[in-house]
Coordinates of C-alpha atoms in Angstrom, one line a residue:
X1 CA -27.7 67.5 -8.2
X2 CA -26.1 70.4 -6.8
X3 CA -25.7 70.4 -3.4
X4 CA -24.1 73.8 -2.4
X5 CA -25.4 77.1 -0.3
X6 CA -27.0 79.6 -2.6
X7 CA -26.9 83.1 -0.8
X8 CA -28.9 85.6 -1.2
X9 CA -28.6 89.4 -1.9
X10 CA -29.6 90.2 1.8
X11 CA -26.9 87.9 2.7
X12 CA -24.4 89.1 0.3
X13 CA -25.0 92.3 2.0
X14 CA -25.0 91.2 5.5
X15 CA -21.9 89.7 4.9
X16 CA -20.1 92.6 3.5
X17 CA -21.0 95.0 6.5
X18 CA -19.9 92.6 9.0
X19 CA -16.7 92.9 7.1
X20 CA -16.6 96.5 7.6
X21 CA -17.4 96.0 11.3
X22 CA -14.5 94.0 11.9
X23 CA -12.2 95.0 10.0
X24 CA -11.0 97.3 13.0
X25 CA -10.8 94.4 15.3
X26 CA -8.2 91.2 15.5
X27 CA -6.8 89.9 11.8
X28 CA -7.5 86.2 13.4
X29 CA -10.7 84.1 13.4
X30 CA -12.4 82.2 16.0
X31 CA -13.0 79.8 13.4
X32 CA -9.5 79.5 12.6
X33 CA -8.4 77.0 15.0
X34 CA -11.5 75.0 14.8
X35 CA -10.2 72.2 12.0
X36 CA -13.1 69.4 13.4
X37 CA -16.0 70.3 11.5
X38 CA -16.9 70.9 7.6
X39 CA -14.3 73.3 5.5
X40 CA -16.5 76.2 4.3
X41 CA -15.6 77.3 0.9
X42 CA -16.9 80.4 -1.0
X43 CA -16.7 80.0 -4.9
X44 CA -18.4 81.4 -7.8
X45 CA -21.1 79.3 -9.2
X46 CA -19.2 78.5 -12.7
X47 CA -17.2 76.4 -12.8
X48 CA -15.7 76.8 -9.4
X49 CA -18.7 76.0 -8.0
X50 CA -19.1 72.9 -10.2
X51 CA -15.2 71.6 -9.4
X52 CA -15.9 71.6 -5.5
X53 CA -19.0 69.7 -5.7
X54 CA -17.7 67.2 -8.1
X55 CA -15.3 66.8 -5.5
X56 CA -17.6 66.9 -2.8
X57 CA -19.9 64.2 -4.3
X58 CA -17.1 61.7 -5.9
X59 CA -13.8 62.2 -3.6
X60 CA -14.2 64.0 -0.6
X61 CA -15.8 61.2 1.7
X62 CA -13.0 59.1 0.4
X63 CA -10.1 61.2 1.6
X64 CA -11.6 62.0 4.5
X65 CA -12.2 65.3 4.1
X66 CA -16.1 66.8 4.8
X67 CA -16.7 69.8 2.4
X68 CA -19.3 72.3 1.9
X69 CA -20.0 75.2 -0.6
X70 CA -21.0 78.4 -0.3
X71 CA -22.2 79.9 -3.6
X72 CA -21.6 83.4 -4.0
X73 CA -22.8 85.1 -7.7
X74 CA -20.7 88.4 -6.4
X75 CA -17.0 87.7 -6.1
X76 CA -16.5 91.2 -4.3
X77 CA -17.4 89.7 -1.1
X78 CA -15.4 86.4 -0.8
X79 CA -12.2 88.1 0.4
X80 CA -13.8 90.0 3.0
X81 CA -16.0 86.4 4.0
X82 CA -12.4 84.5 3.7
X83 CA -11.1 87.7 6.0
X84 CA -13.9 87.8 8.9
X85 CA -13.9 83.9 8.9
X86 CA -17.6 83.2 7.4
X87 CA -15.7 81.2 5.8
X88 CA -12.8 79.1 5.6
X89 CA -11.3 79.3 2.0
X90 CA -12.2 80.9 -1.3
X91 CA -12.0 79.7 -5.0
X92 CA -12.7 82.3 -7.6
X93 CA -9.5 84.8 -8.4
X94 CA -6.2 85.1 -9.6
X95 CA -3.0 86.5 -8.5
X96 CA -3.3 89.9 -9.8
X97 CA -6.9 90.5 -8.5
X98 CA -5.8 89.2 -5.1
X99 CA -2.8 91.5 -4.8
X100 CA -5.3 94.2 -5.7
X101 CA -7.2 94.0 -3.6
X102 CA -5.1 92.7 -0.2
X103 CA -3.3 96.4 -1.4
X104 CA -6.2 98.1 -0.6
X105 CA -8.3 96.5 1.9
X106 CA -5.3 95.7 4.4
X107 CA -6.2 92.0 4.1
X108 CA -4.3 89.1 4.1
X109 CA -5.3 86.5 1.9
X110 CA -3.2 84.3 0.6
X111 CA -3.3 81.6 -2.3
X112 CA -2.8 77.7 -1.7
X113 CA -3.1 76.2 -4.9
X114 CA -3.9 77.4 -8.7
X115 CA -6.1 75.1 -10.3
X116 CA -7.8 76.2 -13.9
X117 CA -7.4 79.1 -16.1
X118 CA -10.6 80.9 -17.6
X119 CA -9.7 82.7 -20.9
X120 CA -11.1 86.2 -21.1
X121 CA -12.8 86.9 -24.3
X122 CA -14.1 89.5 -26.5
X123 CA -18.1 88.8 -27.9
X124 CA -20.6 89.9 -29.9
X125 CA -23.8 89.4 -31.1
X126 CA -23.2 92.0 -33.9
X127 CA -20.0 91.4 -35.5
X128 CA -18.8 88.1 -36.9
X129 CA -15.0 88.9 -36.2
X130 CA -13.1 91.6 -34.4
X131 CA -12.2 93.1 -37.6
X132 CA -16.0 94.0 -38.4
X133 CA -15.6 96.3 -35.4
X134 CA -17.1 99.5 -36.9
X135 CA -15.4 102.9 -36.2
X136 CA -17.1 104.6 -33.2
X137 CA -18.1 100.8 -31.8
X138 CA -19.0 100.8 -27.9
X139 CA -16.8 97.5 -26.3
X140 CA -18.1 96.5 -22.6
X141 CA -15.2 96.0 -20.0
X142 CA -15.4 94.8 -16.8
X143 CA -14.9 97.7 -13.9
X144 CA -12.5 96.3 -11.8
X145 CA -9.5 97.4 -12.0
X146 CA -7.6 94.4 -12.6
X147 CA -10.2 92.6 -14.8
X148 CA -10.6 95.6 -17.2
X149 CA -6.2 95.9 -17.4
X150 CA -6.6 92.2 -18.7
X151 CA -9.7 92.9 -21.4
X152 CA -7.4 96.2 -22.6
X153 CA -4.3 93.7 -22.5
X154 CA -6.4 91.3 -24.9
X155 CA -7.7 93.7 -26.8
X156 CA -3.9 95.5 -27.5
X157 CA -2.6 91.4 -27.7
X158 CA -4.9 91.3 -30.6
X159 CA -3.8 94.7 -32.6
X160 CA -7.5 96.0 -31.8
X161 CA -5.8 99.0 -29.3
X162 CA -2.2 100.3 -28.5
X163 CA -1.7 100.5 -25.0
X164 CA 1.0 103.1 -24.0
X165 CA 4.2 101.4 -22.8
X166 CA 4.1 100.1 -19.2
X167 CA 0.8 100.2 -18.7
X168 CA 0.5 96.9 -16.4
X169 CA -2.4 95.6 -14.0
X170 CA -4.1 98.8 -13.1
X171 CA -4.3 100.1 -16.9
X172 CA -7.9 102.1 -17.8
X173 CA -8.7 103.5 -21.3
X174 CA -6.3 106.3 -20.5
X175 CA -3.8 104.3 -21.2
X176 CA -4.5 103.2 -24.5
X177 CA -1.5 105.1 -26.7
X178 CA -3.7 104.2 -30.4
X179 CA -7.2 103.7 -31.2
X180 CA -7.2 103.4 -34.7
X181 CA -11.2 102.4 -34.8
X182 CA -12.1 105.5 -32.1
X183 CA -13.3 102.4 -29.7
X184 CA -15.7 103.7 -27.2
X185 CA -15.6 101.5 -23.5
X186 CA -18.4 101.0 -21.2
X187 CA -17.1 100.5 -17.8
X188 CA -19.7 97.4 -15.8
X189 CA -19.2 95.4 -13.4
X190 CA -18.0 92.1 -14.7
X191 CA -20.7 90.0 -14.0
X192 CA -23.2 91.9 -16.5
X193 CA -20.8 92.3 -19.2
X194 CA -22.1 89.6 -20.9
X195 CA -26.0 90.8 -20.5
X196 CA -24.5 93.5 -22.3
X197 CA -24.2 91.9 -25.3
X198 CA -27.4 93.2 -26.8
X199 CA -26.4 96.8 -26.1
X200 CA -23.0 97.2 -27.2
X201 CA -21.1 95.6 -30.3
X202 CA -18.7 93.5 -28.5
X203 CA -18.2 92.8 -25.0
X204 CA -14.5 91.5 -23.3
X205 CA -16.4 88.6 -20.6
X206 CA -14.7 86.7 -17.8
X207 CA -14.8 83.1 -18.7
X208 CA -17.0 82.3 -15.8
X209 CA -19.3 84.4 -16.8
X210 CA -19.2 83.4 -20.7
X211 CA -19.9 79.8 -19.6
X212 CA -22.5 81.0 -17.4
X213 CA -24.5 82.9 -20.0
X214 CA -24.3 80.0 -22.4
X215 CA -21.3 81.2 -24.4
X216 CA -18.6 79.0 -25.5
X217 CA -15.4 81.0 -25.0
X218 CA -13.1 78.0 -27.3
X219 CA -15.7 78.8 -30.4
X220 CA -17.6 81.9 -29.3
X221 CA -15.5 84.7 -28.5
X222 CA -13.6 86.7 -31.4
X223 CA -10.6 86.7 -29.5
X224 CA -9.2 84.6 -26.5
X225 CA -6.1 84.7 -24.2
X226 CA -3.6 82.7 -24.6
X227 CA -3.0 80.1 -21.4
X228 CA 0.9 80.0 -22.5
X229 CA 2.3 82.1 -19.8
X230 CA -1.0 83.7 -18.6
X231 CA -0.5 84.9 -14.9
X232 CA -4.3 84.6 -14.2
X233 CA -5.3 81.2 -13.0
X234 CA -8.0 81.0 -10.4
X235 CA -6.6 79.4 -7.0
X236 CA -8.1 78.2 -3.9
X237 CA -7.2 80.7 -1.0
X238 CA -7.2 80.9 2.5
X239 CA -6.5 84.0 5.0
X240 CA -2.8 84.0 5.9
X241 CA -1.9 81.0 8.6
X242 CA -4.3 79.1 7.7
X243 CA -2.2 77.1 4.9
X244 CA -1.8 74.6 7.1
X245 CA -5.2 73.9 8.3
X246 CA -5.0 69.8 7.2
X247 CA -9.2 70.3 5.8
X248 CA -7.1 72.9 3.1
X249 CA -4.5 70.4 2.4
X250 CA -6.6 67.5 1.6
X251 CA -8.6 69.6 -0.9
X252 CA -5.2 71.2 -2.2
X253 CA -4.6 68.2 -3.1
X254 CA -7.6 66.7 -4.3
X255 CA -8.0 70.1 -6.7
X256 CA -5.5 69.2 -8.6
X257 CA -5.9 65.5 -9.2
X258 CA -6.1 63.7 -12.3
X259 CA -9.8 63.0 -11.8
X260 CA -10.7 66.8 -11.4
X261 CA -8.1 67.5 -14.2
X262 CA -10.3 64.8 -16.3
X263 CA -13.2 66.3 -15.2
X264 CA -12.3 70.2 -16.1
X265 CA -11.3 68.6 -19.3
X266 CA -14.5 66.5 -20.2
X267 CA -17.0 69.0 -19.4
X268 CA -15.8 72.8 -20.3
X269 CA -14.0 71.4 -23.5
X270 CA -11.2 74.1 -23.4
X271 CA -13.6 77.1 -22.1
X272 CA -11.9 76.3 -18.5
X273 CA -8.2 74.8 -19.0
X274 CA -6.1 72.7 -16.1
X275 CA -3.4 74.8 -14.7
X276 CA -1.9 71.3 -13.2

């Protein structure tokens, strides 16, 4: 059984404002010093989510360490929970998303450990393959700006776009040099690009979200990104200092042992791939 925090919308919100109300005050935490009780991790429900409680209900007791997580379905506000201390730690993003967004919210979190990659895919319930894309075809892309520079980097990996040379990690459909198929692009925010599907001929879907809405990114998606080099996996992160809190350490370490490596492996059959 699960055993994780589910929040709710209200709280989601709650959370976010008493970002904005601190944000003006101290960068520390009165929770940062505080190591005795239970380390407080935000993740997204799938499959970080899933990773922390297996750890949580097989290893954690074991190596000492006394875990509890907090379920968000909105990754927005994990940073700014990581930043005002709600929480202790985060698992959910990737380099470039966290350099984003650090750039321009004046935060400071940092990462401690990457763990899995989840390969961004194109889908549709239309089209068998991405060449039946039909001239004029409407893709769905997620809105944030680093998330939809990776969908139009998979899309231009794949010969489907051109994107014009140097576009990098903040990229948007301005940037795309050739579109040979006059590819329209729905800007939403990532976690409904895959209720999309229905609407649109193909959507590009954050693997989370794939697995989440019962698709299969290894055999579902049209196209997939490749894990050989890929600068995306999703890390466990903490707000600057806090590196060395020894509750962090311990599940550092037990994130990237060979029993969480075995379990990623067993259960999201290639959808979610070991980055250790």
């Amino acid at each position: 059984m699960r055993n994780a925090t589910k929040l709710t919308a209200a709280a989601l919100a709650a959370g976010a404002l008493t970002f904005g109300l601190s944000a003006c005050g101290s960068s520390g935490s009165d929770s940062a010093s505080d190591t005795s009780g239970p380390l407080v991790v935000a993740a997204s429900p799938t499959p970080h989510a899933e990773i922390l409680n297996y750890i949580k209900e097989n290893l954690a007791k074991k190596a000492g360490l006394d875990l509890e997580v907090k379920e968000f379905s909105d990754y927005t506000t994990q940073n700014p929970a990581t930043e005002d201390g709600s929480v202790d730690a985060n698992y959910f993003q990737n380099q470039p998303y966290l350099d984003d967004y650090n750039k321009k919210n004046g935060t400071h979190i940092v990462p401690v450990v990457t763990v899995h990659l989840e390969p961004l895919g194109l889908y549709s319930r239309k089209v068998q393959s991405a060449d039946a894309l039909k001239s004029g075809a409407t893709i769905a892309v997620p809105n944030d700006s680093v998330n939809e520079a990776r969908a139009l980097k998979l899309l231009d990996a794949n010969g489907i776009i051109t994107l014009k040379d140097g576009a990098g990690n903040e990229a948007t459909p301005s940037d795309i040099a050739k579109n040979p198929r006059n590819l329209t692009f729905k800007e939403l925010e990532a976690a409904q690009t895959p209720r999309s599907l229905d609407d649109v001929d193909a959507a590009v879907v954050n693997g989370n979200y794939a697995i989440e809405a019962d698709l299969k990114p290894a055999s579902d998606a049209l196209v997939l990104e490749s894990p050989k080099n890929n600068p995306y996996g999703n890390f466990l992160a903490v707000k600057d200092g806090n590196e060395d809190d020894p509750r962090v350490k311990k599940l550092a370490k037990l994130l990237t042992s060979a029993e969480v490596k075995k379990f990623i492996e067993d259960k999201y059959a290639g959808s979610v791939l070991a980055s250790f």
